[in-house]
Coordinates of N, CA and C in Angstrom, one line a residue:
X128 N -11.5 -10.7 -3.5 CA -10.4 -11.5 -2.9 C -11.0 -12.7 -2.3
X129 N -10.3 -13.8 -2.6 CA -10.5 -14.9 -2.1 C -9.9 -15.1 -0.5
X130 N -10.9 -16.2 0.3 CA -10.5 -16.5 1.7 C -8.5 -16.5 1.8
X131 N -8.3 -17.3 1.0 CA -7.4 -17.9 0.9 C -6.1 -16.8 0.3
X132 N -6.5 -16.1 -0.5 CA -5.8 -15.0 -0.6 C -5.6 -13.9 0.5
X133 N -6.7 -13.4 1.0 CA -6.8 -12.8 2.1 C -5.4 -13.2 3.1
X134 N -5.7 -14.8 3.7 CA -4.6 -15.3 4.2 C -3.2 -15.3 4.0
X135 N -3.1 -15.2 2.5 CA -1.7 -15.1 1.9 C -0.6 -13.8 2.2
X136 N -1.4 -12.6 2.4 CA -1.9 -10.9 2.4 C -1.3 -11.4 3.6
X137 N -1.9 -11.8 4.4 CA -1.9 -11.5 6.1 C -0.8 -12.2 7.0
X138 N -0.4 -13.3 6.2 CA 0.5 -14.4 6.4 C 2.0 -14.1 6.0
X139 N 1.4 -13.0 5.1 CA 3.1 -12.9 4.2 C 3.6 -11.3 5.0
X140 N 2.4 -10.3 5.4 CA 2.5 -9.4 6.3 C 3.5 -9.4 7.1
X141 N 2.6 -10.7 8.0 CA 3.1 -10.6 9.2 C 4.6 -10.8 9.1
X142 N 5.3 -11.4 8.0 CA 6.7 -11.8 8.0 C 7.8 -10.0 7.7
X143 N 6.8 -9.5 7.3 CA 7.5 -8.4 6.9 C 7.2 -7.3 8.0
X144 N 6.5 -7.4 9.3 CA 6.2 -6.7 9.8 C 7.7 -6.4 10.9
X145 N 8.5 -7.6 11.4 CA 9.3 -7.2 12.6 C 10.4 -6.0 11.5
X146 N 10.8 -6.4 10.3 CA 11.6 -5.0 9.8 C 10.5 -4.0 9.1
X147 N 9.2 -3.6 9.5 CA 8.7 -2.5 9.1 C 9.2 -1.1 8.5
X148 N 10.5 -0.8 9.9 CA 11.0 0.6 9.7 C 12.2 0.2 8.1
X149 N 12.8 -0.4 8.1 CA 13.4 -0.7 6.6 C 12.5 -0.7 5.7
X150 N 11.4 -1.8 5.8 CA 10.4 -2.0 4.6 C 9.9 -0.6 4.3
X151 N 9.4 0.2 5.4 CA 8.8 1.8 4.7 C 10.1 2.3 4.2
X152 N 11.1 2.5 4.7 CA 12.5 3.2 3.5 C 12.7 2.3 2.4
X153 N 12.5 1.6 1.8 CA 12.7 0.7 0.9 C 11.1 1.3 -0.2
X154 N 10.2 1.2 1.3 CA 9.0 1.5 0.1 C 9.3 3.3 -0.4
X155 N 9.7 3.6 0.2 CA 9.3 5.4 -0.2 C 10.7 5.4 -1.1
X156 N 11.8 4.7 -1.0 CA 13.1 4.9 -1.7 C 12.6 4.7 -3.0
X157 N 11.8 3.7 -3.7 CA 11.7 2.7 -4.6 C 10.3 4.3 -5.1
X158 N 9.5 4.3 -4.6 CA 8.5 5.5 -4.8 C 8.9 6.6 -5.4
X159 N 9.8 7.0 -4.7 CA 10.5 8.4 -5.4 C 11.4 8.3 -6.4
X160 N 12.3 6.9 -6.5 CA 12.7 7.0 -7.8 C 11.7 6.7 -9.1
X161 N 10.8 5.7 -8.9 CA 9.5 5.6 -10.1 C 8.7 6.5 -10.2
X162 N 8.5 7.3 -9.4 CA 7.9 9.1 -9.5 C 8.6 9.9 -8.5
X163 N 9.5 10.4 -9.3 CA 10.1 11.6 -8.5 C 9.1 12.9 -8.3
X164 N 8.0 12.9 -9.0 CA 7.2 14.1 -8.9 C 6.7 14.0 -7.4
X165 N 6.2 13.0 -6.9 CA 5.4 12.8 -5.4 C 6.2 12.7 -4.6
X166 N 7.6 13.6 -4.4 CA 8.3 13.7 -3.1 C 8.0 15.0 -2.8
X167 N 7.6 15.8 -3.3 CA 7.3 17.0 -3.0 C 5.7 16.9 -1.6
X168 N 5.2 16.0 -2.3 CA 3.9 15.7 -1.2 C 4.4 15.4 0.1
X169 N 5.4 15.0 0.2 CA 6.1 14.6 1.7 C 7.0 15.2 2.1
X170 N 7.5 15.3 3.7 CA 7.8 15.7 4.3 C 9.2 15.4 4.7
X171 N 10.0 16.4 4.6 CA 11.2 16.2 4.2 C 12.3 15.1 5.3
X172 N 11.7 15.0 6.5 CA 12.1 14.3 7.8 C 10.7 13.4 7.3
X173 N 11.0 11.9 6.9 CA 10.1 10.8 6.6 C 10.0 9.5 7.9
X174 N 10.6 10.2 9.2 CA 10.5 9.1 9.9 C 9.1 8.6 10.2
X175 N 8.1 10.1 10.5 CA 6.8 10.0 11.2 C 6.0 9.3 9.8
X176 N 5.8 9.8 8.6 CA 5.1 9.0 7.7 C 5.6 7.5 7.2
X177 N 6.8 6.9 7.6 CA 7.2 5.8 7.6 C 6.4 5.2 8.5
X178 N 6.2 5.3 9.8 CA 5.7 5.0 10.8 C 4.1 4.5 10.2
X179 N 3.7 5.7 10.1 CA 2.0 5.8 9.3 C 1.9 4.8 8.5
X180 N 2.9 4.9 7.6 CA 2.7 3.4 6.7 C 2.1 2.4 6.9
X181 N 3.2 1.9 8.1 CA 3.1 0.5 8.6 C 2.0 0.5 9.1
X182 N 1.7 1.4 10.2 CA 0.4 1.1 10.7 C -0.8 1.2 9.8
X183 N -1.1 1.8 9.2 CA -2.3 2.0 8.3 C -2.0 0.3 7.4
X184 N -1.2 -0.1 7.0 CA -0.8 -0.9 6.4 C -1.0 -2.4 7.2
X185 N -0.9 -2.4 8.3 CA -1.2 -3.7 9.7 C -2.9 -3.6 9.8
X186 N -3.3 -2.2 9.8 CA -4.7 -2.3 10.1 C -5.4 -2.7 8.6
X187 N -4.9 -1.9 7.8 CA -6.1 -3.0 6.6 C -5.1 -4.7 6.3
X188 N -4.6 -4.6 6.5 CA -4.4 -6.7 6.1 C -5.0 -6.8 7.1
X189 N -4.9 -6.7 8.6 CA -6.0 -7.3 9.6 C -7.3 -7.2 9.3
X190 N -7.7 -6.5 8.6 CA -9.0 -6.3 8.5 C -9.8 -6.9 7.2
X191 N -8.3 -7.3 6.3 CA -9.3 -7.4 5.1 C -10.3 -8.4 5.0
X192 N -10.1 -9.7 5.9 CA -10.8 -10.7 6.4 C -12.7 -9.8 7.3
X193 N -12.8 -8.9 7.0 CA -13.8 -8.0 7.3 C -13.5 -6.9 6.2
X194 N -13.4 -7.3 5.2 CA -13.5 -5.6 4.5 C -14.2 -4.8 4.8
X195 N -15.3 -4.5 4.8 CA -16.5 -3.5 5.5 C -15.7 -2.5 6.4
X196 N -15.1 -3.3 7.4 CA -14.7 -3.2 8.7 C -13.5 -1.4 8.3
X197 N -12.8 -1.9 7.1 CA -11.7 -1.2 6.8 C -12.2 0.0 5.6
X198 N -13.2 0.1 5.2 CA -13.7 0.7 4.0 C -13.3 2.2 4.8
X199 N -14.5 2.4 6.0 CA -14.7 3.8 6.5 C -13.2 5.1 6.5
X200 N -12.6 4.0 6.8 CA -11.1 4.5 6.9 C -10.1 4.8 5.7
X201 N -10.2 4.2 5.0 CA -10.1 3.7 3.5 C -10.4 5.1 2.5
X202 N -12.2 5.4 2.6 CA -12.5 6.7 2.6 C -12.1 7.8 2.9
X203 N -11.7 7.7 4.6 CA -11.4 9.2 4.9 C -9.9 9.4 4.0
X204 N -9.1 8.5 4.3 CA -7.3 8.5 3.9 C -7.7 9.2 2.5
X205 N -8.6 8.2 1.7 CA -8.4 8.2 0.1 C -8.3 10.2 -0.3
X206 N -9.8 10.3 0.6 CA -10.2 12.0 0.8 C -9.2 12.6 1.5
X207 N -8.4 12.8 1.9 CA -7.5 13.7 2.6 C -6.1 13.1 1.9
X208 N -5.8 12.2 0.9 CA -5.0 12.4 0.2 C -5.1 13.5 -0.9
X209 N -6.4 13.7 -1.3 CA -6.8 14.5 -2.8 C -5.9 15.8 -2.1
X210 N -6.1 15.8 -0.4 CA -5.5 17.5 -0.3 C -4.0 17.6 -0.3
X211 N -3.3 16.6 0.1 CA -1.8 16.2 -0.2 C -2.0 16.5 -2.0
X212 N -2.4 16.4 -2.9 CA -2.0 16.6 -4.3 C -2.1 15.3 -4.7
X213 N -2.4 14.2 -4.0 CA -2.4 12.6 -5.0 C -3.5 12.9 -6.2
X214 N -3.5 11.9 -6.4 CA -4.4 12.2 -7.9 C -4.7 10.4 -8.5
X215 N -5.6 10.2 -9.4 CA -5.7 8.7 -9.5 C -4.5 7.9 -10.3
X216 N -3.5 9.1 -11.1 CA -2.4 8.2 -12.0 C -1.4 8.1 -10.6
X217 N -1.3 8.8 -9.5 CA -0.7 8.1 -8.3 C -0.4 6.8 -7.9
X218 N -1.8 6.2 -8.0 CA -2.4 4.6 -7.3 C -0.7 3.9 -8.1
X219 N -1.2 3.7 -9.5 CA -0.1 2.5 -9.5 C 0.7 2.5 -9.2
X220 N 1.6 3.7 -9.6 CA 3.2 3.7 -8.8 C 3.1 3.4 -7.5
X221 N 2.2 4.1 -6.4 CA 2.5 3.3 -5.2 C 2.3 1.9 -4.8
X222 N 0.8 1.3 -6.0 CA 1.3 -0.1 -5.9 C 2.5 -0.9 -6.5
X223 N 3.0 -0.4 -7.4 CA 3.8 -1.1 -8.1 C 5.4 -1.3 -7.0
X224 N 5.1 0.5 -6.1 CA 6.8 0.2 -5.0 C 6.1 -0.6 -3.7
X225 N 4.5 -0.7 -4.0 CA 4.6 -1.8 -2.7 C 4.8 -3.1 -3.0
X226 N 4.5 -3.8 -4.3 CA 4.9 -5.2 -4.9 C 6.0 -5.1 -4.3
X227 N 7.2 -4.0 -5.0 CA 8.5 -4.2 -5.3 C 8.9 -4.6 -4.2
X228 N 8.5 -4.2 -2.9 CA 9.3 -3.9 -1.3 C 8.8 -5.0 -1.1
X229 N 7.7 -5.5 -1.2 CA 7.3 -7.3 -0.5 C 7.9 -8.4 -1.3
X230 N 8.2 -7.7 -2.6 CA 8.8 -9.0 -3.2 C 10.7 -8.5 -2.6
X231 N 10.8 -7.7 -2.4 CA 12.3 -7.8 -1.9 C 12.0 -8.2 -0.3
X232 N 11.7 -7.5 0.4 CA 11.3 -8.4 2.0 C 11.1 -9.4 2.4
X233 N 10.1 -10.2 1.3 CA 9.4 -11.5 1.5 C 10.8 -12.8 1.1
X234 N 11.5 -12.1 0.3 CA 12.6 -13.0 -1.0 C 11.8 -14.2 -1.2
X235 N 12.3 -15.1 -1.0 CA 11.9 -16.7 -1.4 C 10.4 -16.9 -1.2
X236 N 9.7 -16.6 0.2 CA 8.5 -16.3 0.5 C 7.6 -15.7 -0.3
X237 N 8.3 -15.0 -1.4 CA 7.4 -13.7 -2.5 C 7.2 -14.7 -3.4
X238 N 6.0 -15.9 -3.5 CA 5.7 -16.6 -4.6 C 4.5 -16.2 -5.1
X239 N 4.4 -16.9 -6.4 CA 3.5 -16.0 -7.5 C 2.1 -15.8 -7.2
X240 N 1.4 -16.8 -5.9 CA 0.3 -16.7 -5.6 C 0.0 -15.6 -4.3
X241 N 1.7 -15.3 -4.0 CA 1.4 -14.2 -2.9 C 1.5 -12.5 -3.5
X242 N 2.2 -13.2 -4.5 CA 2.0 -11.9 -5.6 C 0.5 -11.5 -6.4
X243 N 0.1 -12.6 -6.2 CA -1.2 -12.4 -6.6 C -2.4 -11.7 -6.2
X244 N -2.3 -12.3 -4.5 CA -3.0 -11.7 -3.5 C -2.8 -10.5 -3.1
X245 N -1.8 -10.2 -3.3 CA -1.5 -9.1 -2.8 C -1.5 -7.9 -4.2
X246 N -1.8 -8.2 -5.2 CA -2.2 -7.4 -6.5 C -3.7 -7.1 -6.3
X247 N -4.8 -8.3 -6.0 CA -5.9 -8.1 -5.8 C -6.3 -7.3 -4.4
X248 N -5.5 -7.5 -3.8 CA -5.7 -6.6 -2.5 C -5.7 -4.7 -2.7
X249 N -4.5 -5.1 -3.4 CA -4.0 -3.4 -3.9 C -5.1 -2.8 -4.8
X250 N -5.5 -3.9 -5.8 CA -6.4 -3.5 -6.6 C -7.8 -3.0 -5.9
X251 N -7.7 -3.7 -5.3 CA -9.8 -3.8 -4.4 C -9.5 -2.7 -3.7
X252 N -8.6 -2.2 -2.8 CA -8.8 -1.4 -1.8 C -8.3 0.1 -3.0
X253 N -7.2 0.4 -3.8 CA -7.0 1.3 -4.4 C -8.3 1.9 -5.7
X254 N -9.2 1.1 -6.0 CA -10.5 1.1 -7.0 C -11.3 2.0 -5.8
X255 N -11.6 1.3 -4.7 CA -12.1 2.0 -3.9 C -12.0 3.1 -3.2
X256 N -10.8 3.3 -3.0 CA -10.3 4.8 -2.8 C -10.2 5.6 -3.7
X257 N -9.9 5.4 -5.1 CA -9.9 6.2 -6.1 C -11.6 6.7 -6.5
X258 N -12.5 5.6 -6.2 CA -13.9 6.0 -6.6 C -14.2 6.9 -5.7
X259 N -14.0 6.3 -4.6 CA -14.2 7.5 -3.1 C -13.7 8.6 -3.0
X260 N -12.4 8.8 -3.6 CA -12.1 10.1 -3.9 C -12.1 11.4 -4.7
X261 N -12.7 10.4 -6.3 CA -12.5 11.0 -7.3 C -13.7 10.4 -7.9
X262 N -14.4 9.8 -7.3 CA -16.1 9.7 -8.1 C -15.9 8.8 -9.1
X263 N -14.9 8.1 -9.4 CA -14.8 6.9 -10.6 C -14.1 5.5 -9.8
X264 N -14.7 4.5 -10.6 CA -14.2 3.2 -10.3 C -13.2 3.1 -11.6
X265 N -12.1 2.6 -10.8 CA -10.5 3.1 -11.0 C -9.8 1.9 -10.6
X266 N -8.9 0.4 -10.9 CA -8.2 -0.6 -10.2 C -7.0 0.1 -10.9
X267 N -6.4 0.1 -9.7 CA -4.9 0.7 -9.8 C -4.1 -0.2 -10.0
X268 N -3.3 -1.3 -10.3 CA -2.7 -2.0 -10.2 C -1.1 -1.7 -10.5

């Protein structure tokens, strides 16, 4: 990722951060209809992992400007997903409903170079989790 992408990620975030609790129902609504299989992984009261979202979600865009910083964590999540049942054909659909939710949150603000950054972000951090969890380098996109 580029400086300047990074910023795009972190800038376009932050706009989507004051409706968080919508943006996570938006994201998990959009998730379970493009795989209905991975509702079963969650919990049928979704307020608490809505929550988790965002946060996990606030801590790596802050950090990506330090990637290193956000790896360690990155690893644990990736590995304690394998025991929820994720798997690496997972990765894209969840990137694909996180595009979908920033380009509906962001509206006008969702332009093609924030779409961009935010593909490469998905990609760099989900390659990495997927290698970390499953021993292959993997870009989810």
């Amino acid at each position: 990722m580029t400086p300047e992408q990074v910023k795009l990620v972190q800038e376009s975030f932050a706009k989507v951060a004051p409706i968080s609790e919508q943006a996570a129902s938006i994201f998990y609504d959009r998730l379970f209809e493009v795989a209905p299989a991975v509702r079963a992984m969650f919990p049928s009261d979704m307020t608490e992992q809505r929550r988790k979202l965002m946060a996990t979600l606030a801590v790596v865009v802050n950090g990506l400007s330090n990637l290193a910083s956000v790896l360690p964590a990155a690893s644990a999540l990736a590995k304690r997903h394998v025991s929820y049942g994720a798997r690496p054909e997972h990765y894209p659909a969840v990137g694909g409903a996180l595009l979908w939710t920033l380009e509906k949150g962001l509206g006008d603000a969702w332009t093609p170079e924030v779409a961009e950054a935010w593909t490469a972000a998905y990609g760099t951090l989900s390659g990495y989790m997927i290698s970390e969890a499953y021993g292959t380098i993997q870009a989810a996109e």
